[in-house]
């Protein structure tokens, strides 16, 4: 099967490319798309650059130009839930855009007309991930991920997002990728390892834990690729 693996930052896909070792690359629309074969699958791998716009564009290219039939996102996130410690893995049950605000017209936070506040990820991919987590003996959390074009480094903003959307983690790309995949009818999965807790120390923690947490997520994603059917 043709599988897309994407991250936002170089650090999020580097562990995957390093494990594969052999790949080709092609420049398109301002990104580099890496292609490789792994576990009987054709992979297309890219990092989009940070935020909703770049990630939506990259996801669209992976589906439309490269014909990916499933998309797996790997990366890091800021933790909201007290249960989530740095290095823990969370898979998105559903995702929302915490920075969408047309509440002036009486709509709820995060709502866009003709769309919905939440977009759910693929049930089968989540079941597969749960099985793998059991087999590997690691804790895999499942919860709502909130996305916005902001690096959140404030307890106030973080708790507003947590309360408003019942979100467990936040980042800057998941919901936009979800939106693209949902509208193209392609199953997707968003996995994030916690790099910081989106509060006053988020900037320092992020710099400290970006690489190690990105590695945790990447390793799990490659395990999923191994276990995906044709
Ligand atoms: C942050 C990255 C972006 O792609 C979203 C990490 C982890 N902690 C977060 C937080 N708030 C929002 N998102 C996150 N990713 C980009 S800013 C740092 C850039 O440094 C998830 C994420 N608290 C570049 C070097 O100058």
Coordinates of N, CA, C and O in Angstrom, one line a residue, residues 46-170:
X46 N 7.5 13.3 4.3 CA 7.9 14.7 4.2 C 7.6 15.4 5.5 O 6.8 15.0 6.3
X47 N 8.3 16.5 5.7 CA 7.9 17.4 6.8 C 7.4 18.7 6.1 O 8.0 19.2 5.1
X48 N 6.4 19.3 6.6 CA 5.6 20.3 5.9 C 6.2 21.7 6.2 O 6.0 22.6 5.3
X49 N 6.8 21.9 7.3 CA 7.1 23.2 8.0 C 5.9 23.5 8.9 O 4.8 22.8 8.8
X50 N 6.1 24.4 9.8 CA 5.2 24.5 11.0 C 3.8 25.2 10.6 O 3.8 26.1 9.8
X51 N 2.8 24.7 11.1 CA 1.5 25.3 11.1 C 0.4 24.7 10.2 O 0.7 23.8 9.4
X52 N -0.8 25.2 10.2 CA -1.9 24.6 9.6 C -1.8 24.8 8.0 O -2.2 23.9 7.3
X53 N -1.4 25.9 7.6 CA -1.3 26.2 6.1 C -0.3 25.2 5.4 O -0.7 24.5 4.5
X54 N 0.9 25.2 5.9 CA 1.9 24.3 5.3 C 1.5 22.9 5.4 O 1.7 22.1 4.5
X55 N 1.0 22.5 6.6 CA 0.7 21.1 6.8 C -0.5 20.6 5.9 O -0.5 19.5 5.4
X56 N -1.5 21.5 5.7 CA -2.6 21.2 4.8 C -2.1 21.0 3.4 O -2.5 20.1 2.6
X57 N -1.2 21.9 3.0 CA -0.6 21.8 1.6 C 0.1 20.5 1.4 O -0.1 19.8 0.4
X58 N 1.0 20.2 2.3 CA 1.8 19.0 2.2 C 0.9 17.7 2.2 O 1.2 16.8 1.4
X59 N -0.1 17.7 3.1 CA -1.0 16.5 3.1 C -1.7 16.4 1.7 O -1.8 15.3 1.2
X60 N -2.1 17.5 1.2 CA -2.8 17.5 -0.1 C -1.9 16.9 -1.2 O -2.4 16.1 -2.0
X61 N -0.7 17.4 -1.2 CA 0.3 16.9 -2.2 C 0.5 15.4 -2.1 O 0.5 14.6 -3.0
X62 N 0.6 14.9 -0.8 CA 0.9 13.5 -0.6 C -0.3 12.6 -1.1 O -0.1 11.5 -1.6
X63 N -1.5 13.1 -0.9 CA -2.7 12.4 -1.4 C -2.9 12.5 -2.9 O -3.1 11.5 -3.6
X64 N -2.8 13.7 -3.4 CA -3.1 13.9 -4.8 C -2.0 13.6 -5.8 O -2.2 13.0 -6.8
X65 N -0.8 14.1 -5.5 CA 0.3 13.9 -6.4 C 0.9 12.5 -6.2 O 1.3 11.8 -7.2
X66 N 1.1 12.1 -5.0 CA 1.7 10.8 -4.7 C 0.8 9.6 -4.5 O 1.2 8.5 -4.3
X67 N -0.5 9.9 -4.4 CA -1.5 8.8 -4.4 C -1.5 8.0 -3.1 O -1.9 6.8 -3.1
X68 N -1.2 8.6 -2.0 CA -1.2 7.9 -0.7 C -2.6 7.5 -0.3 O -3.5 8.2 -0.5
X69 N -2.7 6.2 0.1 CA -4.0 5.7 0.5 C -4.3 5.8 2.0 O -5.4 5.5 2.4
X70 N -3.3 6.1 2.7 CA -3.4 6.3 4.2 C -2.4 7.3 4.6 O -1.3 7.3 4.0
X71 N -2.7 8.1 5.6 CA -1.7 9.1 6.1 C -1.4 8.9 7.6 O -2.4 8.9 8.4
X72 N -0.2 8.9 7.9 CA 0.2 8.8 9.3 C 1.0 10.0 9.7 O 2.0 10.3 9.0
X73 N 0.6 10.7 10.7 CA 1.4 11.9 11.2 C 2.1 11.5 12.4 O 1.6 11.0 13.4
X74 N 3.4 11.9 12.4 CA 4.3 11.6 13.6 C 4.9 12.9 14.1 O 5.4 13.7 13.3
X75 N 4.9 13.2 15.4 CA 5.5 14.4 15.9 C 5.4 14.5 17.4 O 5.1 13.6 18.1
X76 N 5.6 15.8 17.8 CA 5.5 16.1 19.2 C 4.3 17.0 19.5 O 3.8 17.6 18.6
X77 N 4.0 17.1 20.8 CA 2.9 18.0 21.2 C 3.1 18.6 22.6 O 3.9 18.0 23.4
X78 N 2.3 19.6 22.9 CA 2.3 20.1 24.2 C 1.2 19.4 25.0 O 0.1 19.2 24.5
X79 N 1.5 18.9 26.2 CA 0.5 18.2 27.0 C -0.5 19.1 27.7 O -0.1 20.2 28.2
X80 N -1.8 18.8 27.7 CA -2.8 19.5 28.5 C -3.2 18.7 29.7 O -3.2 19.1 30.8
X81 N -3.6 17.4 29.4 CA -4.0 16.5 30.5 C -2.9 16.3 31.5 O -1.7 16.1 31.1
X82 N -3.3 16.3 32.8 CA -2.3 16.0 33.8 C -1.7 14.6 33.7 O -0.6 14.4 34.3
X83 N -2.4 13.7 33.1 CA -1.9 12.3 32.9 C -0.7 12.2 32.0 O 0.0 11.3 32.0
X84 N -0.6 13.2 31.1 CA 0.5 13.2 30.1 C 1.8 13.8 30.6 O 1.8 15.0 30.9
X85 N 2.8 13.0 30.6 CA 4.2 13.4 31.0 C 5.0 13.5 29.7 O 4.7 12.9 28.7
X86 N 6.1 14.3 29.8 CA 7.0 14.4 28.7 C 7.5 13.0 28.2 O 7.8 12.2 29.1
X87 N 7.4 12.8 26.9 CA 7.8 11.5 26.4 C 6.6 10.5 26.2 O 6.7 9.5 25.5
X88 N 5.5 10.8 26.8 CA 4.3 10.0 26.6 C 3.7 10.1 25.2 O 3.8 11.2 24.6
X89 N 3.1 9.0 24.8 CA 2.4 9.0 23.4 C 0.9 9.2 23.5 O 0.3 8.6 24.4
X90 N 0.4 10.1 22.7 CA -1.0 10.2 22.6 C -1.4 10.1 21.1 O -0.8 10.7 20.2
X91 N -2.5 9.3 20.8 CA -3.1 9.3 19.5 C -4.4 10.1 19.5 O -5.1 10.1 20.5
X92 N -4.6 10.8 18.5 CA -5.8 11.7 18.4 C -7.1 10.8 18.1 O -7.1 10.1 17.2
X93 N -8.1 10.9 19.0 CA -9.4 10.3 18.7 C -10.0 11.2 17.7 O -10.5 10.8 16.6
X94 N -10.1 12.5 18.0 CA -10.5 13.5 17.1 C -9.7 14.8 17.3 O -9.0 15.0 18.3
X95 N -9.9 15.7 16.3 CA -9.0 16.9 16.3 C -9.9 18.1 16.0 O -10.9 18.1 15.3
X96 N -9.5 19.3 16.6 CA -10.2 20.6 16.3 C -9.2 21.7 16.1 O -8.0 21.6 16.5
X97 N -9.7 22.8 15.6 CA -8.9 24.0 15.4 C -9.2 25.0 16.5 O -10.3 25.7 16.5
X98 N -8.3 25.1 17.5 CA -8.6 26.0 18.7 C -8.6 27.5 18.4 O -9.1 28.3 19.2
X99 N -8.0 27.9 17.2 CA -7.9 29.3 16.9 C -8.9 29.8 15.9 O -8.9 30.9 15.5
X100 N -9.9 28.9 15.6 CA -11.0 29.4 14.7 C -12.0 30.1 15.5 O -12.6 29.5 16.5
X101 N -12.4 31.3 15.2 CA -13.3 32.1 16.1 C -14.2 32.9 15.2 O -13.9 34.0 14.8
X102 N -15.4 32.4 15.0 CA -16.5 33.2 14.4 C -17.6 33.3 15.4 O -18.8 33.3 15.0
X103 N -17.2 33.3 16.7 CA -18.2 33.3 17.8 C -19.1 34.6 17.7 O -20.2 34.6 18.3
X104 N -18.6 35.7 17.1 CA -19.4 36.9 16.9 C -20.7 36.6 16.3 O -21.7 37.4 16.5
X105 N -20.8 35.5 15.5 CA -22.1 35.2 14.8 C -22.9 34.1 15.6 O -23.8 33.5 15.0
X106 N -22.5 33.9 16.8 CA -23.2 32.9 17.6 C -22.7 31.5 17.4 O -23.3 30.5 18.0
X107 N -21.7 31.3 16.6 CA -21.2 29.9 16.4 C -20.3 29.5 17.6 O -19.6 30.4 18.2
X108 N -20.2 28.2 17.9 CA -19.3 27.8 18.9 C -17.8 28.0 18.5 O -17.5 28.0 17.3
X109 N -16.9 28.0 19.5 CA -15.5 28.1 19.2 C -15.1 26.9 18.3 O -15.5 25.8 18.5
X110 N -14.2 27.2 17.3 CA -13.7 26.1 16.5 C -14.6 25.7 15.3 O -14.2 24.8 14.6
X111 N -15.8 26.3 15.2 CA -16.7 25.9 14.2 C -16.6 26.7 12.9 O -16.5 27.9 12.9
X112 N -16.6 26.0 11.8 CA -16.6 26.5 10.5 C -17.9 26.0 9.8 O -18.1 24.8 9.7
X113 N -18.7 26.9 9.3 CA -20.0 26.5 8.6 C -19.7 25.5 7.5 O -18.7 25.6 6.8
X114 N -20.6 24.5 7.4 CA -20.4 23.4 6.5 C -19.3 22.4 6.8 O -19.0 21.5 6.0
X115 N -18.7 22.6 8.0 CA -17.8 21.6 8.5 C -18.2 21.3 10.0 O -19.4 21.5 10.3
X116 N -17.3 20.8 10.8 CA -17.7 20.5 12.2 C -16.5 20.9 13.1 O -15.3 21.0 12.6
X117 N -16.8 21.1 14.3 CA -15.7 21.5 15.3 C -14.6 20.3 15.3 O -13.4 20.6 15.3
X118 N -15.1 19.1 15.4 CA -14.2 18.0 15.6 C -14.2 17.1 14.3 O -15.2 16.9 13.7
X119 N -13.0 16.6 14.0 CA -12.9 15.6 12.9 C -12.2 14.4 13.5 O -11.2 14.4 14.1
X120 N -12.9 13.2 13.3 CA -12.5 12.0 13.9 C -11.4 11.3 13.1 O -11.5 11.3 11.9
X121 N -10.5 10.6 13.7 CA -9.5 9.9 13.0 C -10.0 8.4 12.7 O -11.0 8.1 13.3
X122 N -9.3 7.7 12.0 CA -9.7 6.4 11.5 C -9.8 5.3 12.6 O -8.8 5.1 13.3
X123 N -10.9 4.7 12.8 CA -11.1 3.7 13.9 C -10.1 2.5 13.8 O -9.6 2.0 14.7
X124 N -10.0 2.0 12.5 CA -9.1 0.8 12.3 C -7.7 1.1 12.7 O -7.0 0.3 13.3
X125 N -7.2 2.3 12.3 CA -5.8 2.7 12.6 C -5.6 2.8 14.1 O -4.6 2.4 14.6
X126 N -6.6 3.3 14.8 CA -6.5 3.5 16.2 C -6.5 2.1 16.9 O -5.8 1.9 17.9
X127 N -7.3 1.2 16.4 CA -7.4 -0.2 17.0 C -6.0 -0.8 16.8 O -5.5 -1.5 17.7
X128 N -5.5 -0.7 15.6 CA -4.2 -1.3 15.3 C -3.1 -0.7 16.3 O -2.3 -1.5 16.8
X129 N -3.1 0.6 16.5 CA -2.2 1.2 17.4 C -2.3 0.7 18.8 O -1.3 0.5 19.5
X130 N -3.6 0.5 19.2 CA -3.8 0.0 20.6 C -3.2 -1.4 20.7 O -2.6 -1.7 21.8
X131 N -3.4 -2.2 19.7 CA -2.8 -3.6 19.8 C -1.3 -3.5 19.8 O -0.7 -4.3 20.6
X132 N -0.7 -2.7 19.0 CA 0.8 -2.5 19.0 C 1.3 -2.1 20.4 O 2.3 -2.6 20.9
X133 N 0.6 -1.1 21.0 CA 1.0 -0.6 22.3 C 1.0 -1.7 23.3 O 2.0 -1.8 24.1
X134 N 0.0 -2.6 23.3 CA -0.1 -3.7 24.2 C 1.1 -4.6 24.0 O 1.8 -5.0 24.9
X135 N 1.3 -5.0 22.7 CA 2.4 -5.9 22.3 C 3.8 -5.3 22.7 O 4.7 -6.0 23.1
X136 N 4.0 -4.0 22.6 CA 5.3 -3.4 22.9 C 5.4 -3.0 24.4 O 6.4 -2.6 24.9
X137 N 4.2 -3.2 25.1 CA 4.2 -2.9 26.5 C 4.4 -1.4 26.9 O 5.1 -1.0 27.8
X138 N 3.8 -0.6 26.0 CA 3.9 0.9 26.3 C 2.5 1.5 26.5 O 1.6 1.0 25.9
X139 N 2.5 2.6 27.2 CA 1.2 3.3 27.4 C 0.9 4.2 26.2 O 1.8 5.0 25.9
X140 N -0.2 4.0 25.7 CA -0.6 4.9 24.5 C -1.9 5.5 24.9 O -2.9 4.8 25.1
X141 N -1.9 6.8 25.1 CA -3.1 7.6 25.5 C -3.9 7.9 24.2 O -3.4 8.0 23.1
X142 N -5.2 8.0 24.4 CA -6.1 8.4 23.3 C -6.9 9.6 23.8 O -7.4 9.6 24.9
X143 N -6.9 10.7 22.9 CA -7.7 11.8 23.4 C -7.8 12.9 22.3 O -7.4 12.6 21.1
X144 N -8.4 14.0 22.7 CA -8.7 15.0 21.7 C -7.4 15.9 21.6 O -6.8 16.3 22.6
X145 N -7.0 16.2 20.3 CA -5.9 17.1 20.1 C -6.4 18.4 19.5 O -7.2 18.3 18.5
X146 N -6.0 19.5 20.0 CA -6.4 20.8 19.5 C -5.2 21.4 18.8 O -4.1 21.4 19.3
X147 N -5.5 22.0 17.6 CA -4.5 22.5 16.7 C -4.7 24.0 16.5 O -5.9 24.5 16.4
X148 N -3.7 24.8 16.5 CA -3.8 26.2 16.1 C -2.5 26.8 15.7 O -1.4 26.2 16.0
X149 N -2.5 27.9 15.1 CA -1.2 28.5 14.6 C -0.6 29.4 15.8 O -0.3 30.6 15.6
X150 N -0.3 28.7 16.9 CA 0.3 29.3 18.0 C 1.1 28.3 18.8 O 0.6 27.2 19.0
X151 N 2.4 28.7 19.1 CA 3.1 27.9 20.1 C 2.6 28.3 21.5 O 2.8 29.4 21.9
X152 N 1.9 27.4 22.1 CA 1.2 27.8 23.4 C 2.3 27.6 24.5 O 2.8 26.6 24.8
X153 N 2.5 28.7 25.2 CA 3.4 28.7 26.4 C 2.8 29.6 27.5 O 3.5 30.4 28.1
X154 N 1.6 29.3 27.8 CA 0.9 30.0 28.9 C -0.2 29.1 29.5 O -1.0 28.5 28.8
X155 N -0.2 29.1 30.8 CA -1.2 28.2 31.5 C -2.6 28.7 31.2 O -3.5 27.8 31.1
X156 N -2.8 30.0 31.0 CA -4.1 30.5 30.8 C -4.7 30.0 29.4 O -5.8 29.4 29.3
X157 N -3.9 30.2 28.4 CA -4.3 29.7 27.1 C -4.5 28.2 27.0 O -5.5 27.7 26.5
X158 N -3.5 27.5 27.6 CA -3.6 26.1 27.7 C -4.9 25.6 28.4 O -5.6 24.7 27.9
X159 N -5.2 26.2 29.5 CA -6.4 25.7 30.2 C -7.7 26.1 29.5 O -8.7 25.4 29.5
X160 N -7.7 27.3 28.8 CA -8.8 27.6 28.0 C -9.1 26.6 26.9 O -10.2 26.1 26.7
X161 N -8.0 26.2 26.2 CA -8.1 25.2 25.2 C -8.6 23.9 25.7 O -9.5 23.2 25.2
X162 N -8.0 23.5 26.9 CA -8.4 22.3 27.5 C -9.9 22.2 27.9 O -10.6 21.3 27.6
X163 N -10.4 23.3 28.5 CA -11.8 23.4 28.9 C -12.7 23.5 27.7 O -13.7 22.8 27.7
X164 N -12.4 24.4 26.8 CA -13.3 24.7 25.7 C -13.5 23.4 24.8 O -14.6 23.2 24.3
X165 N -12.4 22.7 24.5 CA -12.5 21.6 23.6 C -12.3 20.2 24.2 O -12.3 19.2 23.5
X166 N -12.3 20.1 25.6 CA -11.9 18.9 26.3 C -10.7 18.3 25.7 O -10.6 17.0 25.6
X167 N -9.7 19.1 25.3 CA -8.5 18.6 24.6 C -7.5 18.1 25.6 O -7.4 18.7 26.7
X168 N -6.8 17.1 25.2 CA -5.7 16.5 26.1 C -4.3 16.9 25.7 O -3.4 16.9 26.5
X169 N -4.2 17.4 24.4 CA -2.9 17.8 24.0 C -3.1 18.9 22.9 O -4.2 19.0 22.3
X170 N -2.1 19.6 22.6 CA -2.2 20.7 21.6 C -1.0 20.7 20.7 O 0.1 20.3 21.1

